[in-house]
Coordinates of C-alpha atoms and ligand atoms in Angstrom, one line a residue:
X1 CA -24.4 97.3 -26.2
X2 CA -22.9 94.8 -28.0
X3 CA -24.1 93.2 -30.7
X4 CA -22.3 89.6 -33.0
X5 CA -24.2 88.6 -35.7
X6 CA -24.5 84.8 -37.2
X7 CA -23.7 85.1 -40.5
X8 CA -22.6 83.3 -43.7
X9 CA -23.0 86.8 -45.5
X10 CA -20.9 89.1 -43.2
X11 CA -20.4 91.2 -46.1
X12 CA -23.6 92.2 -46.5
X13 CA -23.5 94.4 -43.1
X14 CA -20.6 96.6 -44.4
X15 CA -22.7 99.7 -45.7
X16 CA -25.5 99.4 -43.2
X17 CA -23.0 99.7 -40.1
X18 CA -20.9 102.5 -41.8
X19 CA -23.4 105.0 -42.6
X20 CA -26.3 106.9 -40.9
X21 CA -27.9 106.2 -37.7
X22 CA -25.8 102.9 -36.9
X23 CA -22.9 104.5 -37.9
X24 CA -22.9 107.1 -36.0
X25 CA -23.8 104.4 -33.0
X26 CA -20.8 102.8 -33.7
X27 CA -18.0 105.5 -33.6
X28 CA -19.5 107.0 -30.7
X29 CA -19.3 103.5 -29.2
X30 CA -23.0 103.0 -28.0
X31 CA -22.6 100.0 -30.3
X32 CA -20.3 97.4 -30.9
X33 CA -20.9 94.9 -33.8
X34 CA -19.1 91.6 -34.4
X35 CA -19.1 89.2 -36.9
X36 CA -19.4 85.1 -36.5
X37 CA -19.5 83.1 -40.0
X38 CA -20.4 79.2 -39.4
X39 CA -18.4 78.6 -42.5
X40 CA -15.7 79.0 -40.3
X41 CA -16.7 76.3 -37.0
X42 CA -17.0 73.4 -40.3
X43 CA -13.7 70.6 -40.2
X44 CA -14.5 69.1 -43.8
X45 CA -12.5 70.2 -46.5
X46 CA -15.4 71.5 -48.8
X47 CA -16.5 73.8 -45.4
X48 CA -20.0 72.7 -45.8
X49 CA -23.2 74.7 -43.3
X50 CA -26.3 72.7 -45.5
X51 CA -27.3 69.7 -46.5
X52 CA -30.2 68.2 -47.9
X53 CA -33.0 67.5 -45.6
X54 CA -34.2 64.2 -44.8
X55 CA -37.4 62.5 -45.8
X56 CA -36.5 64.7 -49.1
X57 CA -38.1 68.1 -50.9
X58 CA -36.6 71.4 -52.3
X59 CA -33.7 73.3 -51.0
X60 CA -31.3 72.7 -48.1
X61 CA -31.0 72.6 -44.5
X62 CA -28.4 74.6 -42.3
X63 CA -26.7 71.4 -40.6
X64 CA -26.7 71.9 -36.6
X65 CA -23.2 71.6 -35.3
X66 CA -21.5 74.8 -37.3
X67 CA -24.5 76.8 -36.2
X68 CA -23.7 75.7 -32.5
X69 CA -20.3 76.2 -32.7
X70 CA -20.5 79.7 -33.9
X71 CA -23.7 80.8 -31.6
X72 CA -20.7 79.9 -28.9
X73 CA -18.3 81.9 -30.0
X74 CA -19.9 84.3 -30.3
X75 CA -22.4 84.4 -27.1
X76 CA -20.3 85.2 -24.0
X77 CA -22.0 85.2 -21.3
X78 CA -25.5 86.7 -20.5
X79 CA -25.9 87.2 -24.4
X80 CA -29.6 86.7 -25.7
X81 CA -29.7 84.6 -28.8
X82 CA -32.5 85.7 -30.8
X83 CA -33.0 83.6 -34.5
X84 CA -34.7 85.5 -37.1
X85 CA -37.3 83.6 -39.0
X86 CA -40.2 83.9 -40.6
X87 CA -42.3 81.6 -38.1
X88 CA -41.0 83.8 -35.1
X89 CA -43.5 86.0 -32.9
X90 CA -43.7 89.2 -34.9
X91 CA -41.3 92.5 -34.1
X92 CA -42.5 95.6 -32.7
X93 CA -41.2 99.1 -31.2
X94 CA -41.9 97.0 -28.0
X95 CA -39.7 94.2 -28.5
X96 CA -37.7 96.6 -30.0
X97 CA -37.2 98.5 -26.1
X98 CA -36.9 94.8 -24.6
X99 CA -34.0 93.5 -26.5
X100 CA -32.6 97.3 -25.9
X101 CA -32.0 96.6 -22.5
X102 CA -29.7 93.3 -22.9
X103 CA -26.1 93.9 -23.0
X104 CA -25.3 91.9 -25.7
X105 CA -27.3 90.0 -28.4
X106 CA -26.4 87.6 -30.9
X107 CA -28.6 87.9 -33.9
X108 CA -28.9 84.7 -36.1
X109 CA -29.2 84.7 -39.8
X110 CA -30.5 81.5 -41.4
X111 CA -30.4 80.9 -45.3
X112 CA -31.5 78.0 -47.4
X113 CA -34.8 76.5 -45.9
X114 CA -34.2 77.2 -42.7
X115 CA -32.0 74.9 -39.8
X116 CA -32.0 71.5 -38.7
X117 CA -34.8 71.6 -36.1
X118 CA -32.6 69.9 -33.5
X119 CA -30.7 73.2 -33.1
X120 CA -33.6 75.4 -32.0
X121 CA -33.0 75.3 -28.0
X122 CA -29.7 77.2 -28.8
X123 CA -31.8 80.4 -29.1
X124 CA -33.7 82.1 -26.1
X125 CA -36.5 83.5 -28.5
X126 CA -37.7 83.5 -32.4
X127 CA -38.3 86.4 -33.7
X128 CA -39.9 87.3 -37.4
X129 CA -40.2 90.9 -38.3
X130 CA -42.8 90.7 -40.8
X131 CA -45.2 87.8 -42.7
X132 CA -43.2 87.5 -45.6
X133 CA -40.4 85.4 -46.6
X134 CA -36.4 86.2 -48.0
X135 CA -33.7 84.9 -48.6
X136 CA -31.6 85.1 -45.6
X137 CA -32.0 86.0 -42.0
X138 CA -29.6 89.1 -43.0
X139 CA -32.1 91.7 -44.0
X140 CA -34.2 90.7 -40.3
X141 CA -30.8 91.3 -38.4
X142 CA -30.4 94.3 -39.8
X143 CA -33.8 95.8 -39.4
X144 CA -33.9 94.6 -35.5
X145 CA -30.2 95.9 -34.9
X146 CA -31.3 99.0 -35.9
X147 CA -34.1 99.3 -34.2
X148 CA -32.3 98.1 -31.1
X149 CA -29.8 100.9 -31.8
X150 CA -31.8 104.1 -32.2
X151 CA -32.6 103.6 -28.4
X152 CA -29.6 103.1 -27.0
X153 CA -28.4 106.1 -24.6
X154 CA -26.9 109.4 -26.5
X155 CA -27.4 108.0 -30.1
X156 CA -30.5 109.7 -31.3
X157 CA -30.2 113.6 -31.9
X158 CA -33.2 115.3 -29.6
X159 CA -35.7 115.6 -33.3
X160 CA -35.4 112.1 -34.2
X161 CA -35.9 110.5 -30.6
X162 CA -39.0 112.6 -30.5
X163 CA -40.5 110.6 -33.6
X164 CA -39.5 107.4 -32.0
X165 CA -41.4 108.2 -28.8
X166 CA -44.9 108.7 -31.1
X167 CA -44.6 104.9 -31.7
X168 CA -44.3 104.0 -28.1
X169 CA -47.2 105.5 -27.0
X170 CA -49.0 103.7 -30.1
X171 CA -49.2 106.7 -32.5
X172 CA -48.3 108.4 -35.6
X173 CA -46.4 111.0 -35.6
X174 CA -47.9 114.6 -36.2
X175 CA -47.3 116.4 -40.0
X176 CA -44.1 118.3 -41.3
X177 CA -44.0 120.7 -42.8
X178 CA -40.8 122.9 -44.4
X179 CA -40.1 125.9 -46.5
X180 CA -41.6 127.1 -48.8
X181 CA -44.3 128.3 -47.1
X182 CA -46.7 127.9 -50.3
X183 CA -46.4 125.0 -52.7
X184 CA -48.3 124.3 -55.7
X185 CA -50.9 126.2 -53.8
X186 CA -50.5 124.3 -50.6
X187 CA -50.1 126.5 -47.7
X188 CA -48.6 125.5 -44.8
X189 CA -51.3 125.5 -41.7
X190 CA -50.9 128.8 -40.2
X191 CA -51.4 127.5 -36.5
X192 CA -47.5 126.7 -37.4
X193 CA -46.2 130.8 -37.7
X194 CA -48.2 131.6 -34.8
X195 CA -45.3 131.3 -32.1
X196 CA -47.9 130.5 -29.4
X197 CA -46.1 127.1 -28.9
X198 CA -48.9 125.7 -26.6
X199 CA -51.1 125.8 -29.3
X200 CA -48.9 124.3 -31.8
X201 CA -48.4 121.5 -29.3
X202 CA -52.0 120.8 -28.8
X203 CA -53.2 121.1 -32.7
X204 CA -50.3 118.5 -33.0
X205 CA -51.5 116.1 -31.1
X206 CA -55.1 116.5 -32.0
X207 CA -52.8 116.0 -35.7
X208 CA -51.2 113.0 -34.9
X209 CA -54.9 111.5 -33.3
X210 CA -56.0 112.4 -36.6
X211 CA -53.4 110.5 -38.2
X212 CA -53.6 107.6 -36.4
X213 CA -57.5 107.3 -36.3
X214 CA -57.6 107.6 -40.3
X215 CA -53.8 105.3 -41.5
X216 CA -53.9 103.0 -38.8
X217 CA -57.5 102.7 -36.2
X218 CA -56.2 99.4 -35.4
X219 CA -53.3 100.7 -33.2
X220 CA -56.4 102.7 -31.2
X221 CA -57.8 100.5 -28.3
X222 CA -61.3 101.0 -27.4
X223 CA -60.4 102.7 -24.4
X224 CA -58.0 105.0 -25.5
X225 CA -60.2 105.7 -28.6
X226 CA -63.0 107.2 -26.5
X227 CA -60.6 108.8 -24.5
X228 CA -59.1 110.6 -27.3
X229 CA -62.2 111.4 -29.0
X230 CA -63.7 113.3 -26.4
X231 CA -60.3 115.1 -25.5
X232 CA -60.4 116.4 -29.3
X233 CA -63.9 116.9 -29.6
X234 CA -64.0 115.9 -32.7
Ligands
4FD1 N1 -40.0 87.6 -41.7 C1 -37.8 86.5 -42.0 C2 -36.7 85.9 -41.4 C3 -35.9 85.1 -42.2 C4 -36.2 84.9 -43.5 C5 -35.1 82.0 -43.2 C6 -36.4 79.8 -42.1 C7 -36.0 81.2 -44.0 C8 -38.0 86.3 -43.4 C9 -35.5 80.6 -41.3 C10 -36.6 80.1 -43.4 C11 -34.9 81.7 -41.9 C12 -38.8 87.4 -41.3 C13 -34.4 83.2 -43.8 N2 -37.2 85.5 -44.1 N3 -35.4 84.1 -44.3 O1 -38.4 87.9 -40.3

């Protein structure tokens, strides 16, 4: 997949694509990233992206035609323009495996107050990956690109794709435990040294029902939570 980012801050992306997960993405080539900086589509001499917005009020606008004339640079064709914003319909592991399948994406980062509202049909969906607001669309990008990333083919190693799967199927993740095998007086559960690994597997996923009943209930549907209650028998 290929991924180009709308950014005035490309230098913000530098450590984020060069280490860890995404990193590892990128030399193995499951991801390509470019980088498309509006500041560079402006003709005026002071290269100016805002102005203030009409009607007046606080803070600036991102004016429409450098936005446009980056988002097509940088969207060949087939790309899927997503804008991150803070009034966008919120991001999930789900939207997370829908953008996954596109070939390429351009991710766009406002700043200021947001962009003048004319541009909006230049992007094929809104996207806002939490209610809170920042600075720039940067962080957003970032946070969705790697999302995006960890499920592309051959980049997650076999442990850490198992964790992502928990989420699909709308629950936590089971306890870890490592050495030592007592800690302050906490003992690891000995189900764990048994070897029988049918039992681990079960007392795992009674675990993780656990988990998921107590941190987060709302991720249980009704159905599903009766289901799983009588399977674990409480
Ligand atoms: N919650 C998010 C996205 C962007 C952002 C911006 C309008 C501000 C939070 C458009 C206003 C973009 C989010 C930049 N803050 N800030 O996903």
């Amino acid at each position: 997949m290929r991924i180009d980012f709308v950014t005035l801050f490309p230098s913000l992306f530098a450590g984020w694509q060069s280490a860890g997960i995404v990193g590892r993405a990128v030399e193995k080539g499951a991801l390509e990233t470019g980088f498309v900086n509006p500041r560079d589509f402006t003709k005026d001499k002071h290269r100016k992206v805002d102005d203030r917005p009409y009607g007046g009020g606080a803070g600036m606008v991102m004016m429409a035609e450098p936005l446009r004339a980056a988002i097509k640079s940088a969207a060949k064709k087939g790309a899927h323009v997503v804008y991150l914003s803070p009034q966008g319909k919120s991001f999930d592991q789900a939207a997370a495996r829908r953008l996954a399948k596109h070939k390429r994406l351009v991710l766009v980062c406002g700043r200021y107050e947001g962009i003048d509202e004319r541009a909006m049909d230049l992007f094929d969906e809104e996207i806002s990956i939490g209610d809170y607001v920042l600075t720039g669309g940067e962080l957003p990008a970032m946070v969705v690109a790697e999302a995006v990333a960890r499920l592309l083919p051959g980049v997650l190693k076999k442990e850490d794709a198992a964790v992502a799967e928990s989420f699909t199927e709308n629950k936590l993740d089971f306890p870890q435990y490592t050495r030592p095998p007592v800690w302050r007086s906490k003992r690891v559960p000995e189900i764990l040294f048994s070897g029988d690994h049918k039992k681990i597997a079960d007392w795992r996923d009674k675990q993780s029902w656990l988990a998921t009943k107590r941190k987060r209930p709302d991720l249980l549907d009704n159905n599903s939570a009766r289901a799983l209650e009588h399977k674990h028998r409480r």
